[in-house]
Structures are given as C-alpha cells and as structure tokens.
Amino acid sequence: FGLAPMLFTFIIPAFTMRLIAEEKGSGSLELLITMPVRDWEVVVGKFLAAFVLLATLVGLTLGYAFTLSTIGAIDKGPTYGGYFGLLLMGSAYVAIGVMASSFTKNQIVAFILAFAISFSLYLFGRISQIVPEALQPIISFLSIDGHFEAIGRGVIDSRDVVYYLSVITVCLVIATLSLSSRKWK
C-alpha cells in the first residue's frame, strides 16, 4: 500500500484524460448533451465508469492478500483499511481526472493537468516539514498521502473519509460547472 499514492498519480490521470476531453474534441459532447441527461449526470456517469475500472484494478490485487493469508495470518485491520483507503484515494484521483478532462478538448493537456494537481497533493505531505510553521497544518491537511497513511494502518478516521469525499464532491461540482459553462458562451 505504500507505493499506491505515487503510482495513482501516474496511472489514474492516464485513464481519465479521455473521459470528457475526447467528447469535447470529437464533437460528440453536443450529441450526448442533446439526450435527456443533465450535465451532472454526465459527469457522475463518467466518474462512476472510471471508478468501476479503478475498483476492478484494485480488486485484481486481492490475489496477493489471499496468497499471503495461505502462508500465514495477516493483520485484517490494515488489510481492510488499506483496500478501503485505496478505493477512497483512487476515487479522489478519479474525480480530479474528470475535472481536468472537463477543462479542455485536448487529452494530453487533461493528463498533464490531472497529473499536476494529483502530484501536488501528493507532494504536500512530503514538503510539510520545510514550509513555515504557520502553513504546516494547512499543507499537511491538503496532503492526499497523509490521509491515506492513517487509513492504510487500519485506523479509519472520519476526518480522512470526509477529506476524500470533499475532494470528490468539489472536483465533480467544478467539472459540472465547467460542462455547463458552454451554455454561457
């Protein structure tokens, strides 16, 4: 579970970069929007599709846990917490990717933007000791890795869950506003 926050900063923007950017670039977004769906339904649908892919990828790693459990007893708290944390953290990264994809027509720009935001949130946990003391609580709270470390140890704190749910909600609302901004032009 230790490498997952860093790996997700590369992997998840790669499979979220096409979600909305490709629709905008090819012109099929107009066709999609003419259907009886609202903008938020499109965004949530894209988010859920990417989340199912993420859950499948995380689920494929359950073979490691089963293999280790046959060799000896595993600590169930950190294992369950780690998988729960992977899904929460991954869904936050997916929401960031959906948001970045809604900003542009270009997939590469969407990837770079999602990677930059995700990597910045990852780095906040690494640089919190070198920033001024007044900023340390803010920087460490924004760290996506810091919230995962506690859950990965098996300690599911409501503050960590609320953090991830807040990141998901804010990113999906911004993506919805970005999609609906085409009506303002």
PDB file of N, CA and C in Angstrom, residues 42-131:
ATOM      1  N   VAL A  42     -23.983  13.419 -16.598  1.00  0.00           N
ATOM      2  CA  VAL A  42     -22.877  13.047 -17.478  1.00  0.00           C
ATOM      3  C   VAL A  42     -21.586  12.930 -16.666  1.00  0.00           C
ATOM      4  N   VAL A  43     -21.335  13.931 -15.813  1.00  0.00           N
ATOM      5  CA  VAL A  43     -20.109  13.940 -15.011  1.00  0.00           C
ATOM      6  C   VAL A  43     -20.093  12.757 -14.048  1.00  0.00           C
ATOM      7  N   VAL A  44     -21.191  12.527 -13.352  1.00  0.00           N
ATOM      8  CA  VAL A  44     -21.238  11.415 -12.397  1.00  0.00           C
ATOM      9  C   VAL A  44     -21.138  10.074 -13.129  1.00  0.00           C
ATOM     10  N   GLY A  45     -21.742   9.965 -14.297  1.00  0.00           N
ATOM     11  CA  GLY A  45     -21.628   8.739 -15.078  1.00  0.00           C
ATOM     12  C   GLY A  45     -20.198   8.460 -15.502  1.00  0.00           C
ATOM     13  N   LYS A  46     -19.498   9.485 -15.949  1.00  0.00           N
ATOM     14  CA  LYS A  46     -18.086   9.320 -16.325  1.00  0.00           C
ATOM     15  C   LYS A  46     -17.248   8.952 -15.095  1.00  0.00           C
ATOM     16  N   PHE A  47     -17.542   9.606 -13.963  1.00  0.00           N
ATOM     17  CA  PHE A  47     -16.829   9.311 -12.721  1.00  0.00           C
ATOM     18  C   PHE A  47     -17.062   7.857 -12.296  1.00  0.00           C
ATOM     19  N   LEU A  48     -18.306   7.414 -12.333  1.00  0.00           N
ATOM     20  CA  LEU A  48     -18.606   6.044 -11.907  1.00  0.00           C
ATOM     21  C   LEU A  48     -17.978   5.006 -12.834  1.00  0.00           C
ATOM     22  N   ALA A  49     -17.930   5.309 -14.121  1.00  0.00           N
ATOM     23  CA  ALA A  49     -17.293   4.383 -15.057  1.00  0.00           C
ATOM     24  C   ALA A  49     -15.803   4.238 -14.751  1.00  0.00           C
ATOM     25  N   ALA A  50     -15.152   5.359 -14.502  1.00  0.00           N
ATOM     26  CA  ALA A  50     -13.725   5.299 -14.170  1.00  0.00           C
ATOM     27  C   ALA A  50     -13.511   4.658 -12.801  1.00  0.00           C
ATOM     28  N   PHE A  51     -14.434   4.890 -11.864  1.00  0.00           N
ATOM     29  CA  PHE A  51     -14.315   4.282 -10.545  1.00  0.00           C
ATOM     30  C   PHE A  51     -14.454   2.765 -10.624  1.00  0.00           C
ATOM     31  N   VAL A  52     -15.350   2.279 -11.467  1.00  0.00           N
ATOM     32  CA  VAL A  52     -15.503   0.831 -11.631  1.00  0.00           C
ATOM     33  C   VAL A  52     -14.216   0.225 -12.197  1.00  0.00           C
ATOM     34  N   LEU A  53     -13.588   0.916 -13.140  1.00  0.00           N
ATOM     35  CA  LEU A  53     -12.306   0.444 -13.666  1.00  0.00           C
ATOM     36  C   LEU A  53     -11.255   0.419 -12.563  1.00  0.00           C
ATOM     37  N   LEU A  54     -11.217   1.468 -11.752  1.00  0.00           N
ATOM     38  CA  LEU A  54     -10.274   1.521 -10.632  1.00  0.00           C
ATOM     39  C   LEU A  54     -10.547   0.394  -9.642  1.00  0.00           C
ATOM     40  N   ALA A  55     -11.816   0.178  -9.291  1.00  0.00           N
ATOM     41  CA  ALA A  55     -12.168  -0.874  -8.341  1.00  0.00           C
ATOM     42  C   ALA A  55     -11.782  -2.250  -8.894  1.00  0.00           C
ATOM     43  N   THR A  56     -11.916  -2.425 -10.198  1.00  0.00           N
ATOM     44  CA  THR A  56     -11.502  -3.686 -10.819  1.00  0.00           C
ATOM     45  C   THR A  56      -9.997  -3.867 -10.702  1.00  0.00           C
ATOM     46  N   LEU A  57      -9.250  -2.797 -10.971  1.00  0.00           N
ATOM     47  CA  LEU A  57      -7.790  -2.889 -10.859  1.00  0.00           C
ATOM     48  C   LEU A  57      -7.353  -3.183  -9.432  1.00  0.00           C
ATOM     49  N   VAL A  58      -7.980  -2.517  -8.467  1.00  0.00           N
ATOM     50  CA  VAL A  58      -7.655  -2.760  -7.060  1.00  0.00           C
ATOM     51  C   VAL A  58      -8.096  -4.172  -6.669  1.00  0.00           C
ATOM     52  N   GLY A  59      -9.257  -4.593  -7.165  1.00  0.00           N
ATOM     53  CA  GLY A  59      -9.740  -5.935  -6.863  1.00  0.00           C
ATOM     54  C   GLY A  59      -8.822  -7.028  -7.377  1.00  0.00           C
ATOM     55  N   LEU A  60      -8.138  -6.768  -8.482  1.00  0.00           N
ATOM     56  CA  LEU A  60      -7.204  -7.763  -9.012  1.00  0.00           C
ATOM     57  C   LEU A  60      -6.013  -7.989  -8.085  1.00  0.00           C
ATOM     58  N   THR A  61      -5.733  -7.040  -7.216  1.00  0.00           N
ATOM     59  CA  THR A  61      -4.622  -7.211  -6.276  1.00  0.00           C
ATOM     60  C   THR A  61      -5.024  -8.035  -5.057  1.00  0.00           C
ATOM     61  N   LEU A  62      -6.294  -8.398  -4.939  1.00  0.00           N
ATOM     62  CA  LEU A  62      -6.722  -9.229  -3.814  1.00  0.00           C
ATOM     63  C   LEU A  62      -6.060 -10.602  -3.838  1.00  0.00           C
ATOM     64  N   GLY A  63      -5.601 -11.011  -4.987  1.00  0.00           N
ATOM     65  CA  GLY A  63      -4.872 -12.280  -5.074  1.00  0.00           C
ATOM     66  C   GLY A  63      -3.638 -12.296  -4.188  1.00  0.00           C
ATOM     67  N   TYR A  64      -2.977 -11.153  -4.061  1.00  0.00           N
ATOM     68  CA  TYR A  64      -1.813 -11.065  -3.167  1.00  0.00           C
ATOM     69  C   TYR A  64      -2.221 -11.301  -1.723  1.00  0.00           C
ATOM     70  N   ALA A  65      -3.329 -10.695  -1.313  1.00  0.00           N
ATOM     71  CA  ALA A  65      -3.785 -10.861   0.069  1.00  0.00           C
ATOM     72  C   ALA A  65      -4.177 -12.303   0.340  1.00  0.00           C
ATOM     73  N   PHE A  66      -4.854 -12.946  -0.620  1.00  0.00           N
ATOM     74  CA  PHE A  66      -5.234 -14.344  -0.439  1.00  0.00           C
ATOM     75  C   PHE A  66      -4.004 -15.243  -0.381  1.00  0.00           C
ATOM     76  N   THR A  67      -3.020 -14.958  -1.211  1.00  0.00           N
ATOM     77  CA  THR A  67      -1.790 -15.752  -1.199  1.00  0.00           C
ATOM     78  C   THR A  67      -1.068 -15.602   0.130  1.00  0.00           C
ATOM     79  N   LEU A  68      -0.976 -14.378   0.621  1.00  0.00           N
ATOM     80  CA  LEU A  68      -0.316 -14.161   1.906  1.00  0.00           C
ATOM     81  C   LEU A  68      -1.082 -14.802   3.059  1.00  0.00           C
ATOM     82  N   SER A  69      -2.408 -14.832   2.966  1.00  0.00           N
ATOM     83  CA  SER A  69      -3.191 -15.434   4.048  1.00  0.00           C
ATOM     84  C   SER A  69      -3.029 -16.954   4.087  1.00  0.00           C
ATOM     85  N   THR A  70      -2.666 -17.567   2.973  1.00  0.00           N
ATOM     86  CA  THR A  70      -2.415 -19.006   2.990  1.00  0.00           C
ATOM     87  C   THR A  70      -1.060 -19.329   3.604  1.00  0.00           C
ATOM     88  N   ILE A  71      -0.137 -18.403   3.513  1.00  0.00           N
ATOM     89  CA  ILE A  71       1.190 -18.615   4.089  1.00  0.00           C
ATOM     90  C   ILE A  71       1.161 -18.427   5.595  1.00  0.00           C
ATOM     91  N   GLY A  72       0.447 -17.420   6.053  1.00  0.00           N
ATOM     92  CA  GLY A  72       0.357 -17.132   7.480  1.00  0.00           C
ATOM     93  C   GLY A  72      -0.782 -16.163   7.729  1.00  0.00           C
ATOM     94  N   ALA A  73      -0.991 -15.862   8.971  1.00  0.00           N
ATOM     95  CA  ALA A  73      -2.074 -14.947   9.336  1.00  0.00           C
ATOM     96  C   ALA A  73      -1.690 -13.515   8.973  1.00  0.00           C
ATOM     97  N   ILE A  74      -2.621 -12.825   8.359  1.00  0.00           N
ATOM     98  CA  ILE A  74      -2.395 -11.419   8.037  1.00  0.00           C
ATOM     99  C   ILE A  74      -3.207 -10.573   9.002  1.00  0.00           C
ATOM    100  N   ASP A  75      -2.753  -9.368   9.227  1.00  0.00           N
ATOM    101  CA  ASP A  75      -3.477  -8.452  10.094  1.00  0.00           C
ATOM    102  C   ASP A  75      -4.636  -7.876   9.293  1.00  0.00           C
ATOM    103  N   LYS A  76      -5.840  -8.189   9.699  1.00  0.00           N
ATOM    104  CA  LYS A  76      -7.006  -7.824   8.906  1.00  0.00           C
ATOM    105  C   LYS A  76      -7.297  -6.326   8.945  1.00  0.00           C
ATOM    106  N   GLY A  77      -7.016  -5.660  10.039  1.00  0.00           N
ATOM    107  CA  GLY A  77      -7.300  -4.231  10.144  1.00  0.00           C
ATOM    108  C   GLY A  77      -6.577  -3.405   9.086  1.00  0.00           C
ATOM    109  N   PRO A  78      -5.233  -3.494   9.027  1.00  0.00           N
ATOM    110  CA  PRO A  78      -4.529  -2.756   7.978  1.00  0.00           C
ATOM    111  C   PRO A  78      -4.865  -3.225   6.568  1.00  0.00           C
ATOM    112  N   THR A  79      -5.187  -4.504   6.402  1.00  0.00           N
ATOM    113  CA  THR A  79      -5.524  -5.002   5.063  1.00  0.00           C
ATOM    114  C   THR A  79      -6.850  -4.422   4.597  1.00  0.00           C
ATOM    115  N   TYR A  80      -7.880  -4.541   5.428  1.00  0.00           N
ATOM    116  CA  TYR A  80      -9.182  -3.972   5.064  1.00  0.00           C
ATOM    117  C   TYR A  80      -9.097  -2.456   4.943  1.00  0.00           C
ATOM    118  N   GLY A  81      -8.421  -1.833   5.897  1.00  0.00           N
ATOM    119  CA  GLY A  81      -8.257  -0.380   5.853  1.00  0.00           C
ATOM    120  C   GLY A  81      -7.482   0.069   4.630  1.00  0.00           C
ATOM    121  N   GLY A  82      -6.460  -0.692   4.268  1.00  0.00           N
ATOM    122  CA  GLY A  82      -5.659  -0.348   3.099  1.00  0.00           C
ATOM    123  C   GLY A  82      -6.467  -0.400   1.819  1.00  0.00           C
ATOM    124  N   TYR A  83      -7.262  -1.449   1.671  1.00  0.00           N
ATOM    125  CA  TYR A  83      -8.095  -1.541   0.465  1.00  0.00           C
ATOM    126  C   TYR A  83      -9.183  -0.469   0.454  1.00  0.00           C
ATOM    127  N   PHE A  84      -9.770  -0.199   1.607  1.00  0.00           N
ATOM    128  CA  PHE A  84     -10.763   0.876   1.691  1.00  0.00           C
ATOM    129  C   PHE A  84     -10.113   2.222   1.365  1.00  0.00           C
ATOM    130  N   GLY A  85      -8.917   2.441   1.893  1.00  0.00           N
ATOM    131  CA  GLY A  85      -8.181   3.675   1.613  1.00  0.00           C
ATOM    132  C   GLY A  85      -7.800   3.793   0.149  1.00  0.00           C
ATOM    133  N   LEU A  86      -7.416   2.670  -0.472  1.00  0.00           N
ATOM    134  CA  LEU A  86      -7.090   2.694  -1.899  1.00  0.00           C
ATOM    135  C   LEU A  86      -8.289   3.131  -2.727  1.00  0.00           C
ATOM    136  N   LEU A  87      -9.459   2.623  -2.379  1.00  0.00           N
ATOM    137  CA  LEU A  87     -10.658   2.998  -3.126  1.00  0.00           C
ATOM    138  C   LEU A  87     -11.014   4.469  -2.896  1.00  0.00           C
ATOM    139  N   LEU A  88     -10.881   4.941  -1.654  1.00  0.00           N
ATOM    140  CA  LEU A  88     -11.171   6.354  -1.378  1.00  0.00           C
ATOM    141  C   LEU A  88     -10.177   7.274  -2.082  1.00  0.00           C
ATOM    142  N   MET A  89      -8.897   6.980  -1.905  1.00  0.00           N
ATOM    143  CA  MET A  89      -7.876   7.814  -2.516  1.00  0.00           C
ATOM    144  C   MET A  89      -7.960   7.751  -4.042  1.00  0.00           C
ATOM    145  N   GLY A  90      -8.163   6.556  -4.571  1.00  0.00           N
ATOM    146  CA  GLY A  90      -8.291   6.411  -6.015  1.00  0.00           C
ATOM    147  C   GLY A  90      -9.489   7.152  -6.567  1.00  0.00           C
ATOM    148  N   SER A  91     -10.596   7.135  -5.840  1.00  0.00           N
ATOM    149  CA  SER A  91     -11.768   7.862  -6.322  1.00  0.00           C
ATOM    150  C   SER A  91     -11.543   9.362  -6.266  1.00  0.00           C
ATOM    151  N   ALA A  92     -10.742   9.831  -5.317  1.00  0.00           N
ATOM    152  CA  ALA A  92     -10.389  11.258  -5.304  1.00  0.00           C
ATOM    153  C   ALA A  92      -9.535  11.598  -6.523  1.00  0.00           C
ATOM    154  N   TYR A  93      -8.590  10.736  -6.847  1.00  0.00           N
ATOM    155  CA  TYR A  93      -7.782  10.949  -8.049  1.00  0.00           C
ATOM    156  C   TYR A  93      -8.638  10.889  -9.316  1.00  0.00           C
ATOM    157  N   VAL A  94      -9.613   9.989  -9.345  1.00  0.00           N
ATOM    158  CA  VAL A  94     -10.512   9.896 -10.498  1.00  0.00           C
ATOM    159  C   VAL A  94     -11.318  11.183 -10.646  1.00  0.00           C
ATOM    160  N   ALA A  95     -11.808  11.711  -9.532  1.00  0.00           N
ATOM    161  CA  ALA A  95     -12.570  12.961  -9.582  1.00  0.00           C
ATOM    162  C   ALA A  95     -11.695  14.111 -10.080  1.00  0.00           C
ATOM    163  N   ILE A  96     -10.439  14.134  -9.666  1.00  0.00           N
ATOM    164  CA  ILE A  96      -9.510  15.153 -10.160  1.00  0.00           C
ATOM    165  C   ILE A  96      -9.311  14.983 -11.660  1.00  0.00           C
ATOM    166  N   GLY A  97      -9.194  13.741 -12.120  1.00  0.00           N
ATOM    167  CA  GLY A  97      -9.041  13.484 -13.550  1.00  0.00           C
ATOM    168  C   GLY A  97     -10.260  13.881 -14.364  1.00  0.00           C
ATOM    169  N   VAL A  98     -11.445  13.624 -13.827  1.00  0.00           N
ATOM    170  CA  VAL A  98     -12.676  14.036 -14.515  1.00  0.00           C
ATOM    171  C   VAL A  98     -12.734  15.554 -14.600  1.00  0.00           C
ATOM    172  N   MET A  99     -12.372  16.217 -13.508  1.00  0.00           N
ATOM    173  CA  MET A  99     -12.374  17.680 -13.500  1.00  0.00           C
ATOM    174  C   MET A  99     -11.391  18.226 -14.536  1.00  0.00           C
ATOM    175  N   ALA A 100     -10.181  17.686 -14.567  1.00  0.00           N
ATOM    176  CA  ALA A 100      -9.174  18.147 -15.528  1.00  0.00           C
ATOM    177  C   ALA A 100      -9.618  17.868 -16.958  1.00  0.00           C
ATOM    178  N   SER A 101     -10.271  16.744 -17.168  1.00  0.00           N
ATOM    179  CA  SER A 101     -10.738  16.400 -18.508  1.00  0.00           C
ATOM    180  C   SER A 101     -11.868  17.318 -18.967  1.00  0.00           C
ATOM    181  N   SER A 102     -12.622  17.862 -18.024  1.00  0.00           N
ATOM    182  CA  SER A 102     -13.724  18.744 -18.403  1.00  0.00           C
ATOM    183  C   SER A 102     -13.249  20.143 -18.783  1.00  0.00           C
ATOM    184  N   PHE A 103     -12.013  20.473 -18.471  1.00  0.00           N
ATOM    185  CA  PHE A 103     -11.494  21.816 -18.747  1.00  0.00           C
ATOM    186  C   PHE A 103     -11.037  22.005 -20.183  1.00  0.00           C
ATOM    187  N   THR A 104     -10.713  20.937 -20.892  1.00  0.00           N
ATOM    188  CA  THR A 104     -10.031  21.072 -22.174  1.00  0.00           C
ATOM    189  C   THR A 104     -10.567  20.076 -23.202  1.00  0.00           C
ATOM    190  N   LYS A 105     -10.238  20.336 -24.454  1.00  0.00           N
ATOM    191  CA  LYS A 105     -10.560  19.412 -25.542  1.00  0.00           C
ATOM    192  C   LYS A 105      -9.412  18.451 -25.813  1.00  0.00           C
ATOM    193  N   ASN A 106      -8.244  18.782 -25.315  1.00  0.00           N
ATOM    194  CA  ASN A 106      -7.042  18.008 -25.606  1.00  0.00           C
ATOM    195  C   ASN A 106      -6.779  17.006 -24.481  1.00  0.00           C
ATOM    196  N   GLN A 107      -6.610  15.744 -24.845  1.00  0.00           N
ATOM    197  CA  GLN A 107      -6.380  14.696 -23.858  1.00  0.00           C
ATOM    198  C   GLN A 107      -5.043  14.856 -23.139  1.00  0.00           C
ATOM    199  N   ILE A 108      -4.024  15.270 -23.864  1.00  0.00           N
ATOM    200  CA  ILE A 108      -2.696  15.405 -23.267  1.00  0.00           C
ATOM    201  C   ILE A 108      -2.695  16.531 -22.231  1.00  0.00           C
ATOM    202  N   VAL A 109      -3.373  17.621 -22.544  1.00  0.00           N
ATOM    203  CA  VAL A 109      -3.484  18.713 -21.585  1.00  0.00           C
ATOM    204  C   VAL A 109      -4.247  18.246 -20.351  1.00  0.00           C
ATOM    205  N   ALA A 110      -5.292  17.447 -20.555  1.00  0.00           N
ATOM    206  CA  ALA A 110      -6.060  16.914 -19.431  1.00  0.00           C
ATOM    207  C   ALA A 110      -5.186  16.016 -18.561  1.00  0.00           C
ATOM    208  N   PHE A 111      -4.344  15.180 -19.198  1.00  0.00           N
ATOM    209  CA  PHE A 111      -3.436  14.322 -18.439  1.00  0.00           C
ATOM    210  C   PHE A 111      -2.456  15.151 -17.627  1.00  0.00           C
ATOM    211  N   ILE A 112      -1.840  16.133 -18.269  1.00  0.00           N
ATOM    212  CA  ILE A 112      -0.841  16.952 -17.574  1.00  0.00           C
ATOM    213  C   ILE A 112      -1.465  17.712 -16.415  1.00  0.00           C
ATOM    214  N   LEU A 113      -2.657  18.259 -16.632  1.00  0.00           N
ATOM    215  CA  LEU A 113      -3.333  18.999 -15.571  1.00  0.00           C
ATOM    216  C   LEU A 113      -3.721  18.085 -14.414  1.00  0.00           C
ATOM    217  N   ALA A 114      -4.278  16.922 -14.708  1.00  0.00           N
ATOM    218  CA  ALA A 114      -4.650  15.974 -13.649  1.00  0.00           C
ATOM    219  C   ALA A 114      -3.415  15.481 -12.912  1.00  0.00           C
ATOM    220  N   PHE A 115      -2.347  15.218 -13.647  1.00  0.00           N
ATOM    221  CA  PHE A 115      -1.101  14.789 -13.002  1.00  0.00           C
ATOM    222  C   PHE A 115      -0.544  15.889 -12.110  1.00  0.00           C
ATOM    223  N   ALA A 116      -0.564  17.133 -12.593  1.00  0.00           N
ATOM    224  CA  ALA A 116      -0.025  18.238 -11.801  1.00  0.00           C
ATOM    225  C   ALA A 116      -0.806  18.431 -10.502  1.00  0.00           C
ATOM    226  N   ILE A 117      -2.121  18.370 -10.572  1.00  0.00           N
ATOM    227  CA  ILE A 117      -2.926  18.532  -9.359  1.00  0.00           C
ATOM    228  C   ILE A 117      -2.705  17.348  -8.418  1.00  0.00           C
ATOM    229  N   SER A 118      -2.736  16.140  -8.955  1.00  0.00           N
ATOM    230  CA  SER A 118      -2.561  14.946  -8.125  1.00  0.00           C
ATOM    231  C   SER A 118      -1.178  14.897  -7.497  1.00  0.00           C
ATOM    232  N   PHE A 119      -0.161  15.199  -8.287  1.00  0.00           N
ATOM    233  CA  PHE A 119       1.199  15.158  -7.764  1.00  0.00           C
ATOM    234  C   PHE A 119       1.433  16.264  -6.738  1.00  0.00           C
ATOM    235  N   SER A 120       0.791  17.417  -6.935  1.00  0.00           N
ATOM    236  CA  SER A 120       0.899  18.493  -5.943  1.00  0.00           C
ATOM    237  C   SER A 120       0.288  18.063  -4.616  1.00  0.00           C
ATOM    238  N   LEU A 121      -0.874  17.439  -4.666  1.00  0.00           N
ATOM    239  CA  LEU A 121      -1.497  16.962  -3.430  1.00  0.00           C
ATOM    240  C   LEU A 121      -0.655  15.868  -2.778  1.00  0.00           C
ATOM    241  N   TYR A 122       0.013  15.058  -3.580  1.00  0.00           N
ATOM    242  CA  TYR A 122       0.909  14.038  -3.037  1.00  0.00           C
ATOM    243  C   TYR A 122       2.141  14.680  -2.392  1.00  0.00           C
ATOM    244  N   LEU A 123       2.697  15.702  -3.061  1.00  0.00           N
ATOM    245  CA  LEU A 123       3.905  16.340  -2.548  1.00  0.00           C
ATOM    246  C   LEU A 123       3.669  17.140  -1.278  1.00  0.00           C
ATOM    247  N   PHE A 124       2.457  17.599  -1.061  1.00  0.00           N
ATOM    248  CA  PHE A 124       2.174  18.375   0.147  1.00  0.00           C
ATOM    249  C   PHE A 124       2.572  17.612   1.402  1.00  0.00           C
ATOM    250  N   GLY A 125       2.388  16.307   1.403  1.00  0.00           N
ATOM    251  CA  GLY A 125       2.783  15.501   2.554  1.00  0.00           C
ATOM    252  C   GLY A 125       4.288  15.406   2.713  1.00  0.00           C
ATOM    253  N   ARG A 126       5.001  15.528   1.622  1.00  0.00           N
ATOM    254  CA  ARG A 126       6.459  15.400   1.658  1.00  0.00           C
ATOM    255  C   ARG A 126       7.150  16.715   2.030  1.00  0.00           C
ATOM    256  N   ILE A 127       6.508  17.847   1.731  1.00  0.00           N
ATOM    257  CA  ILE A 127       7.166  19.135   1.989  1.00  0.00           C
ATOM    258  C   ILE A 127       6.624  19.846   3.224  1.00  0.00           C
ATOM    259  N   SER A 128       5.736  19.194   3.953  1.00  0.00           N
ATOM    260  CA  SER A 128       5.112  19.882   5.083  1.00  0.00           C
ATOM    261  C   SER A 128       6.123  20.247   6.175  1.00  0.00           C
ATOM    262  N   GLN A 129       7.247  19.551   6.255  1.00  0.00           N
ATOM    263  CA  GLN A 129       8.246  19.870   7.273  1.00  0.00           C
ATOM    264  C   GLN A 129       9.116  21.066   6.906  1.00  0.00           C
ATOM    265  N   ILE A 130       9.169  21.428   5.624  1.00  0.00           N
ATOM    266  CA  ILE A 130      10.065  22.512   5.215  1.00  0.00           C
ATOM    267  C   ILE A 130       9.344  23.830   4.964  1.00  0.00           C
ATOM    268  N   VAL A 131       8.030  23.830   5.069  1.00  0.00           N
ATOM    269  CA  VAL A 131       7.288  25.084   4.907  1.00  0.00           C
ATOM    270  C   VAL A 131       7.240  25.802   6.257  1.00  0.00           C
TER     271      VAL A 131
END
